[in-house]
PDB file of C-alpha atoms in Angstrom:
ATOM      1  CA  GLY Y  30     -74.304  39.117  32.061  1.00 43.00           C
ATOM      2  CA  ASN Y  31     -72.606  41.486  34.439  1.00 47.00           C
ATOM      3  CA  GLY Y  32     -73.126  42.038  38.187  1.00 48.00           C
ATOM      4  CA  SER Y  33     -73.586  39.025  40.409  1.00 49.00           C
ATOM      5  CA  SER Y  34     -74.949  36.680  37.725  1.00 57.00           C
ATOM      6  CA  ARG Y  35     -73.091  33.462  36.898  1.00 57.00           C
ATOM      7  CA  PRO Y  36     -72.143  33.252  33.298  1.00 58.00           C
ATOM      8  CA  PHE Y  37     -73.117  30.252  31.108  1.00 62.00           C
ATOM      9  CA  LYS Y  38     -72.391  29.205  27.562  1.00 74.00           C
ATOM     10  CA  GLU Y  39     -75.245  29.983  25.220  1.00 77.00           C
ATOM     11  CA  VAL Y  40     -76.034  32.026  22.131  1.00 85.00           C
ATOM     12  CA  SER Y  41     -78.788  34.500  22.333  1.00 85.00           C
ATOM     13  CA  LEU Y  42     -81.576  35.844  20.204  1.00 87.00           C
ATOM     14  CA  PRO Y  43     -81.971  37.604  17.876  1.00 89.00           C
ATOM     15  CA  ALA Y  44     -78.548  36.793  16.549  1.00 90.00           C
ATOM     16  CA  SER Y  45     -79.091  32.970  16.718  1.00 92.00           C
ATOM     17  CA  ASP Y  46     -82.266  33.141  14.570  1.00 95.00           C
ATOM     18  CA  PRO Y  47     -81.409  31.667  11.185  1.00 97.00           C
ATOM     19  CA  TRP Y  48     -83.231  34.702   9.523  1.00 97.00           C
ATOM     20  CA  ALA Y  49     -80.746  37.143  11.192  1.00 96.00           C
ATOM     21  CA  LEU Y  50     -77.423  38.155   9.952  1.00 97.00           C
ATOM     22  CA  ALA Y  51     -75.320  37.660  13.226  1.00 96.00           C
ATOM     23  CA  ALA Y  52     -72.266  39.867  13.754  1.00 94.00           C
ATOM     24  CA  GLY Y  53     -69.324  39.149  15.987  1.00 94.00           C
ATOM     25  CA  GLY Y  54     -66.712  41.440  17.091  1.00 91.00           C
ATOM     26  CA  THR Y  55     -63.016  42.199  16.245  1.00 92.00           C
ATOM     27  CA  THR Y  56     -60.198  44.507  17.434  1.00 89.00           C
ATOM     28  CA  LEU Y  57     -58.747  46.263  14.406  1.00 89.00           C
ATOM     29  CA  THR Y  58     -55.235  47.486  14.103  1.00 87.00           C
ATOM     30  CA  ALA Y  59     -54.830  50.128  11.446  1.00 86.00           C
ATOM     31  CA  ASN Y  60     -52.007  52.533  10.405  1.00 89.00           C
ATOM     32  CA  PRO Y  61     -52.495  55.566  12.663  1.00 86.00           C
ATOM     33  CA  THR Y  62     -51.425  57.908   9.797  1.00 91.00           C
ATOM     34  CA  THR Y  63     -53.169  56.597   6.718  1.00 91.00           C
ATOM     35  CA  GLY Y  64     -55.832  54.400   8.250  1.00 84.00           C
ATOM     36  CA  ALA Y  65     -54.664  51.442   6.122  1.00 88.00           C
ATOM     37  CA  TYR Y  66     -55.724  48.024   7.397  1.00 88.00           C
ATOM     38  CA  LEU Y  67     -53.041  46.151   9.273  1.00 91.00           C
ATOM     39  CA  SER Y  68     -54.509  43.239  11.100  1.00 92.00           C
ATOM     40  CA  GLU Y  69     -57.514  42.135  13.319  1.00 93.00           C
ATOM     41  CA  THR Y  70     -58.096  39.588  16.197  1.00 91.00           C
ATOM     42  CA  ALA Y  71     -61.209  38.492  17.896  1.00 93.00           C
ATOM     43  CA  TRP Y  72     -62.690  41.105  20.220  1.00 89.00           C
ATOM     44  CA  ASN Y  73     -62.131  40.227  23.899  1.00 88.00           C
ATOM     45  CA  THR Y  74     -61.737  42.654  26.825  1.00 82.00           C
ATOM     46  CA  PRO Y  75     -59.297  41.941  29.677  1.00 68.00           C
ATOM     47  CA  SER Y  76     -60.419  39.647  32.505  1.00 55.00           C
ATOM     48  CA  GLY Y  77     -62.633  41.232  34.995  1.00 55.00           C
ATOM     49  CA  SER Y  78     -64.670  43.006  32.223  1.00 67.00           C
ATOM     50  CA  PRO Y  79     -66.215  40.096  30.539  1.00 70.00           C
ATOM     51  CA  ASP Y  80     -66.984  41.480  27.105  1.00 82.00           C
ATOM     52  CA  ALA Y  81     -66.144  39.430  24.107  1.00 80.00           C
ATOM     53  CA  SER Y  82     -67.479  38.478  20.575  1.00 82.00           C
ATOM     54  CA  GLY Y  83     -70.574  36.414  21.011  1.00 85.00           C
ATOM     55  CA  GLY Y  84     -70.572  32.934  19.266  1.00 92.00           C
ATOM     56  CA  GLY Y  85     -71.362  29.310  19.491  1.00 93.00           C
ATOM     57  CA  PHE Y  86     -74.101  27.021  18.573  1.00 95.00           C
ATOM     58  CA  SER Y  87     -77.931  27.170  19.144  1.00 95.00           C
ATOM     59  CA  ARG Y  88     -79.765  24.827  21.301  1.00 92.00           C
ATOM     60  CA  LEU Y  89     -83.068  26.069  19.719  1.00 93.00           C
ATOM     61  CA  PHE Y  90     -82.459  26.314  15.950  1.00 96.00           C
ATOM     62  CA  GLY Y  91     -81.377  23.582  13.578  1.00 96.00           C
ATOM     63  CA  ARG Y  92     -78.635  24.350  11.005  1.00 97.00           C
ATOM     64  CA  PRO Y  93     -80.079  26.473   8.192  1.00 98.00           C
ATOM     65  CA  THR Y  94     -79.594  25.449   4.537  1.00 97.00           C
ATOM     66  CA  TYR Y  95     -76.995  28.152   3.862  1.00 98.00           C
ATOM     67  CA  GLN Y  96     -74.704  26.664   6.647  1.00 98.00           C
ATOM     68  CA  LYS Y  97     -74.811  23.155   5.113  1.00 96.00           C
ATOM     69  CA  GLY Y  98     -71.329  21.839   4.437  1.00 94.00           C
ATOM     70  CA  VAL Y  99     -69.516  24.650   6.323  1.00 97.00           C
ATOM     71  CA  PRO Y 100     -66.574  23.098   8.178  1.00 95.00           C
ATOM     72  CA  GLY Y 101     -67.029  23.684  12.051  1.00 93.00           C
ATOM     73  CA  ILE Y 102     -70.889  23.762  11.846  1.00 96.00           C
ATOM     74  CA  GLY Y 103     -72.737  20.739  12.989  1.00 93.00           C
ATOM     75  CA  ALA Y 104     -76.431  20.116  13.213  1.00 96.00           C
ATOM     76  CA  THR Y 105     -77.408  23.416  14.807  1.00 96.00           C
ATOM     77  CA  ARG Y 106     -77.249  27.096  13.781  1.00 97.00           C
ATOM     78  CA  GLY Y 107     -73.765  28.468  14.313  1.00 97.00           C
ATOM     79  CA  VAL Y 108     -73.123  32.174  15.019  1.00 96.00           C
ATOM     80  CA  PRO Y 109     -71.924  34.717  14.132  1.00 97.00           C
ATOM     81  CA  ASP Y 110     -72.021  34.759  10.392  1.00 98.00           C
ATOM     82  CA  VAL Y 111     -69.725  37.868  10.018  1.00 97.00           C
ATOM     83  CA  ALA Y 112     -67.875  40.347  12.228  1.00 95.00           C
ATOM     84  CA  GLY Y 113     -67.183  43.950  12.658  1.00 91.00           C
ATOM     85  CA  GLU Y 114     -64.756  46.299  14.679  1.00 88.00           C
ATOM     86  CA  ALA Y 115     -66.002  46.206  18.289  1.00 81.00           C
ATOM     87  CA  THR Y 116     -63.317  47.945  20.273  1.00 80.00           C
ATOM     88  CA  GLY Y 117     -64.771  51.058  21.727  1.00 66.00           C
ATOM     89  CA  THR Y 118     -61.543  53.167  21.590  1.00 65.00           C
ATOM     90  CA  SER Y 119     -60.991  52.538  17.919  1.00 61.00           C
ATOM     91  CA  GLY Y 120     -64.390  51.506  16.524  1.00 59.00           C
ATOM     92  CA  MET Y 121     -67.476  53.306  15.498  1.00 65.00           C
ATOM     93  CA  ALA Y 122     -67.885  56.990  16.158  1.00 67.00           C
ATOM     94  CA  LEU Y 123     -71.234  57.747  17.838  1.00 68.00           C
ATOM     95  CA  ALA Y 124     -72.817  61.216  17.489  1.00 75.00           C
ATOM     96  CA  PHE Y 125     -75.493  62.329  19.751  1.00 75.00           C
ATOM     97  CA  SER Y 126     -77.212  65.403  21.191  1.00 80.00           C
ATOM     98  CA  ALA Y 127     -75.933  66.214  24.576  1.00 76.00           C
ATOM     99  CA  PRO Y 128     -78.125  67.213  27.505  1.00 78.00           C
ATOM    100  CA  GLY Y 129     -78.366  71.167  27.547  1.00 80.00           C
ATOM    101  CA  GLY Y 130     -77.668  71.416  23.831  1.00 79.00           C
ATOM    102  CA  GLY Y 131     -74.615  70.773  21.796  1.00 81.00           C
ATOM    103  CA  ASP Y 132     -73.299  67.571  20.375  1.00 81.00           C
ATOM    104  CA  GLU Y 133     -70.943  64.887  21.571  1.00 76.00           C
ATOM    105  CA  LEU Y 134     -68.818  62.426  19.604  1.00 69.00           C
ATOM    106  CA  VAL Y 135     -67.874  59.248  21.497  1.00 68.00           C
ATOM    107  CA  GLY Y 136     -66.455  55.754  20.697  1.00 66.00           C
ATOM    108  CA  ALA Y 137     -69.098  53.020  20.451  1.00 65.00           C
ATOM    109  CA  GLY Y 138     -68.069  49.399  20.856  1.00 62.00           C
ATOM    110  CA  GLY Y 139     -69.012  45.854  21.163  1.00 66.00           C
ATOM    111  CA  THR Y 140     -71.217  43.712  18.852  1.00 66.00           C
ATOM    112  CA  SER Y 141     -73.748  46.611  19.436  1.00 70.00           C
ATOM    113  CA  ALA Y 142     -71.431  48.536  17.180  1.00 76.00           C
ATOM    114  CA  ALA Y 143     -70.711  45.665  14.728  1.00 84.00           C
ATOM    115  CA  ALA Y 144     -74.402  44.915  13.966  1.00 87.00           C
ATOM    116  CA  PRO Y 145     -75.305  48.504  12.842  1.00 88.00           C
ATOM    117  CA  PHE Y 146     -72.054  48.579  10.924  1.00 90.00           C
ATOM    118  CA  TRP Y 147     -73.307  45.645   8.886  1.00 95.00           C
ATOM    119  CA  ALA Y 148     -76.781  47.212   8.655  1.00 94.00           C
ATOM    120  CA  GLY Y 149     -75.096  50.169   6.974  1.00 94.00           C
ATOM    121  CA  LEU Y 150     -73.069  48.067   4.631  1.00 96.00           C
ATOM    122  CA  ILE Y 151     -76.199  46.111   3.592  1.00 97.00           C
ATOM    123  CA  ALA Y 152     -78.051  49.551   3.015  1.00 97.00           C
ATOM    124  CA  LEU Y 153     -75.108  50.656   0.730  1.00 97.00           C
ATOM    125  CA  ALA Y 154     -75.596  47.434  -1.239  1.00 97.00           C
ATOM    126  CA  ASP Y 155     -79.347  47.957  -1.401  1.00 96.00           C
ATOM    127  CA  GLN Y 156     -78.563  51.480  -2.827  1.00 96.00           C
ATOM    128  CA  GLU Y 157     -76.075  50.128  -5.350  1.00 95.00           C
ATOM    129  CA  ALA Y 158     -78.593  47.479  -6.478  1.00 95.00           C
ATOM    130  CA  GLY Y 159     -81.426  50.084  -6.674  1.00 94.00           C
ATOM    131  CA  HIS Y 160     -83.634  47.782  -4.674  1.00 94.00           C
ATOM    132  CA  PRO Y 161     -83.657  45.944  -1.301  1.00 95.00           C
ATOM    133  CA  LEU Y 162     -81.609  42.900  -1.439  1.00 96.00           C
ATOM    134  CA  GLY Y 163     -83.659  41.226   1.172  1.00 94.00           C
ATOM    135  CA  PHE Y 164     -82.208  38.267   3.076  1.00 96.00           C
ATOM    136  CA  VAL Y 165     -78.502  38.264   2.320  1.00 97.00           C
ATOM    137  CA  ASN Y 166     -77.201  35.227   4.333  1.00 97.00           C
ATOM    138  CA  PRO Y 167     -77.244  32.741   1.497  1.00 97.00           C
ATOM    139  CA  ALA Y 168     -75.235  35.202  -0.621  1.00 97.00           C
ATOM    140  CA  ILE Y 169     -72.848  35.826   2.271  1.00 97.00           C
ATOM    141  CA  TYR Y 170     -72.049  32.076   2.412  1.00 98.00           C
ATOM    142  CA  ARG Y 171     -71.828  31.570  -1.256  1.00 96.00           C
ATOM    143  CA  ILE Y 172     -69.273  34.418  -1.550  1.00 97.00           C
ATOM    144  CA  ALA Y 173     -67.361  33.188   1.518  1.00 97.00           C
ATOM    145  CA  GLN Y 174     -67.217  29.641   0.178  1.00 97.00           C
ATOM    146  CA  GLY Y 175     -66.096  30.825  -3.283  1.00 96.00           C
ATOM    147  CA  PRO Y 176     -62.771  31.917  -4.886  1.00 97.00           C
ATOM    148  CA  LEU Y 177     -63.287  35.551  -3.782  1.00 97.00           C
ATOM    149  CA  TYR Y 178     -63.462  34.917  -0.141  1.00 98.00           C
ATOM    150  CA  HIS Y 179     -60.095  36.404   0.773  1.00 97.00           C
ATOM    151  CA  LYS Y 180     -60.872  39.403  -1.333  1.00 98.00           C
ATOM    152  CA  ALA Y 181     -64.317  40.272   0.047  1.00 98.00           C
ATOM    153  CA  PHE Y 182     -63.432  39.246   3.689  1.00 98.00           C
ATOM    154  CA  HIS Y 183     -60.641  39.629   6.219  1.00 97.00           C
ATOM    155  CA  ASP Y 184     -60.322  36.125   7.719  1.00 98.00           C
ATOM    156  CA  ILE Y 185     -59.841  36.562  11.523  1.00 97.00           C
ATOM    157  CA  THR Y 186     -57.751  33.680  12.748  1.00 97.00           C
ATOM    158  CA  THR Y 187     -56.475  34.813  16.087  1.00 95.00           C
ATOM    159  CA  GLY Y 188     -58.172  35.362  19.548  1.00 94.00           C
ATOM    160  CA  ASN Y 189     -61.173  33.642  21.195  1.00 91.00           C
ATOM    161  CA  ASN Y 190     -64.302  34.494  23.179  1.00 89.00           C
ATOM    162  CA  THR Y 191     -63.490  32.917  26.464  1.00 85.00           C
ATOM    163  CA  VAL Y 192     -64.757  35.107  29.287  1.00 83.00           C
ATOM    164  CA  SER Y 193     -64.429  35.112  33.242  1.00 81.00           C
ATOM    165  CA  LEU Y 194     -66.917  36.662  35.595  1.00 76.00           C
ATOM    166  CA  ASN Y 195     -67.150  36.369  39.317  1.00 75.00           C
ATOM    167  CA  GLY Y 196     -64.479  33.649  39.521  1.00 77.00           C
ATOM    168  CA  VAL Y 197     -66.222  31.569  36.861  1.00 81.00           C
ATOM    169  CA  THR Y 198     -64.434  31.055  33.561  1.00 83.00           C
ATOM    170  CA  VAL Y 199     -66.704  30.056  30.469  1.00 84.00           C
ATOM    171  CA  THR Y 200     -64.425  28.484  27.890  1.00 87.00           C
ATOM    172  CA  GLY Y 201     -65.480  29.843  24.549  1.00 90.00           C
ATOM    173  CA  TYR Y 202     -64.125  29.160  21.029  1.00 94.00           C
ATOM    174  CA  GLN Y 203     -60.925  29.912  19.070  1.00 96.00           C
ATOM    175  CA  ALA Y 204     -60.903  32.034  16.013  1.00 96.00           C
ATOM    176  CA  GLY Y 205     -59.488  30.075  13.071  1.00 96.00           C
ATOM    177  CA  THR Y 206     -59.189  29.806   9.325  1.00 97.00           C
ATOM    178  CA  GLY Y 207     -62.551  30.238   7.426  1.00 97.00           C
ATOM    179  CA  TRP Y 208     -65.814  30.252   9.342  1.00 98.00           C
ATOM    180  CA  ASP Y 209     -65.558  30.075  13.196  1.00 97.00           C
ATOM    181  CA  PRO Y 210     -67.877  30.625  16.131  1.00 96.00           C
ATOM    182  CA  VAL Y 211     -66.104  33.823  17.280  1.00 95.00           C
ATOM    183  CA  THR Y 212     -65.847  35.982  14.109  1.00 96.00           C
ATOM    184  CA  GLY Y 213     -67.862  34.035  11.496  1.00 97.00           C
ATOM    185  CA  TRP Y 214     -66.463  34.522   8.005  1.00 98.00           C
ATOM    186  CA  GLY Y 215     -64.648  37.719   9.348  1.00 97.00           C
ATOM    187  CA  THR Y 216     -64.965  41.346   8.413  1.00 97.00           C
ATOM    188  CA  PRO Y 217     -65.761  42.898   5.036  1.00 97.00           C
ATOM    189  CA  ASP Y 218     -63.733  44.666   2.376  1.00 96.00           C
ATOM    190  CA  ALA Y 219     -66.714  46.583   1.499  1.00 95.00           C
ATOM    191  CA  GLN Y 220     -65.376  47.741  -1.920  1.00 96.00           C
ATOM    192  CA  VAL Y 221     -65.209  44.015  -2.941  1.00 97.00           C
ATOM    193  CA  LEU Y 222     -68.255  42.630  -1.061  1.00 98.00           C
ATOM    194  CA  ILE Y 223     -70.821  45.158  -1.844  1.00 97.00           C
ATOM    195  CA  PRO Y 224     -70.719  44.626  -5.638  1.00 97.00           C
ATOM    196  CA  LEU Y 225     -70.612  40.861  -5.015  1.00 97.00           C
ATOM    197  CA  LEU Y 226     -73.701  40.978  -2.925  1.00 96.00           C
ATOM    198  CA  VAL Y 227     -75.490  42.932  -5.617  1.00 95.00           C
ATOM    199  CA  ARG Y 228     -74.471  40.232  -8.149  1.00 93.00           C
ATOM    200  CA  TYR Y 229     -75.176  37.262  -5.997  1.00 89.00           C
ATOM    201  CA  VAL Y 230     -78.629  38.263  -4.669  1.00 83.00           C
ATOM    202  CA  SER Y 231     -81.416  37.660  -7.142  1.00 61.00           C
ATOM    203  CA  PRO Y 232     -83.483  40.759  -7.904  1.00 56.00           C
TER     204      PRO Y 232
END
């Protein structure tokens, strides 16, 4: 939290609910001319503005079945599952009606942008399937633990979610290979992931 509150290490609802697809955040570097993907790191703003990708382990929920056997996950629910671009200056474009008429286009960021990004991706997969796919977490984990992981996801292996606020540092986690409690399995290559979701989720 911001203001005068003291930060503490904990994951929050609804992301930590095993029935939710939890989205962490990244900072994307793309070619400024072509938009081609170059690299990503865990989203973490400079010290003094403690915004970073959420992540960690629940004290409330046990490990769901779909997370069984995932390296780095113990006996409780690990979050996030996936990640999306969260840097306000390069992330999602948010269009809204301005007071007094007219429209404005501003950059939206944080995991508040990564989550609706994933909602849109799942909606596209629903559309391709011709029906709602429903709960996709088991399929996400099967794909990520299979041979097409590095085609369907960008594995984010740099950065962390350590934050400092009001002189207190909360040591988070380090992004790493495969699933991690900063960026989950990583960010999607939608052209690969969407058809895989359609195939992996039972009708």
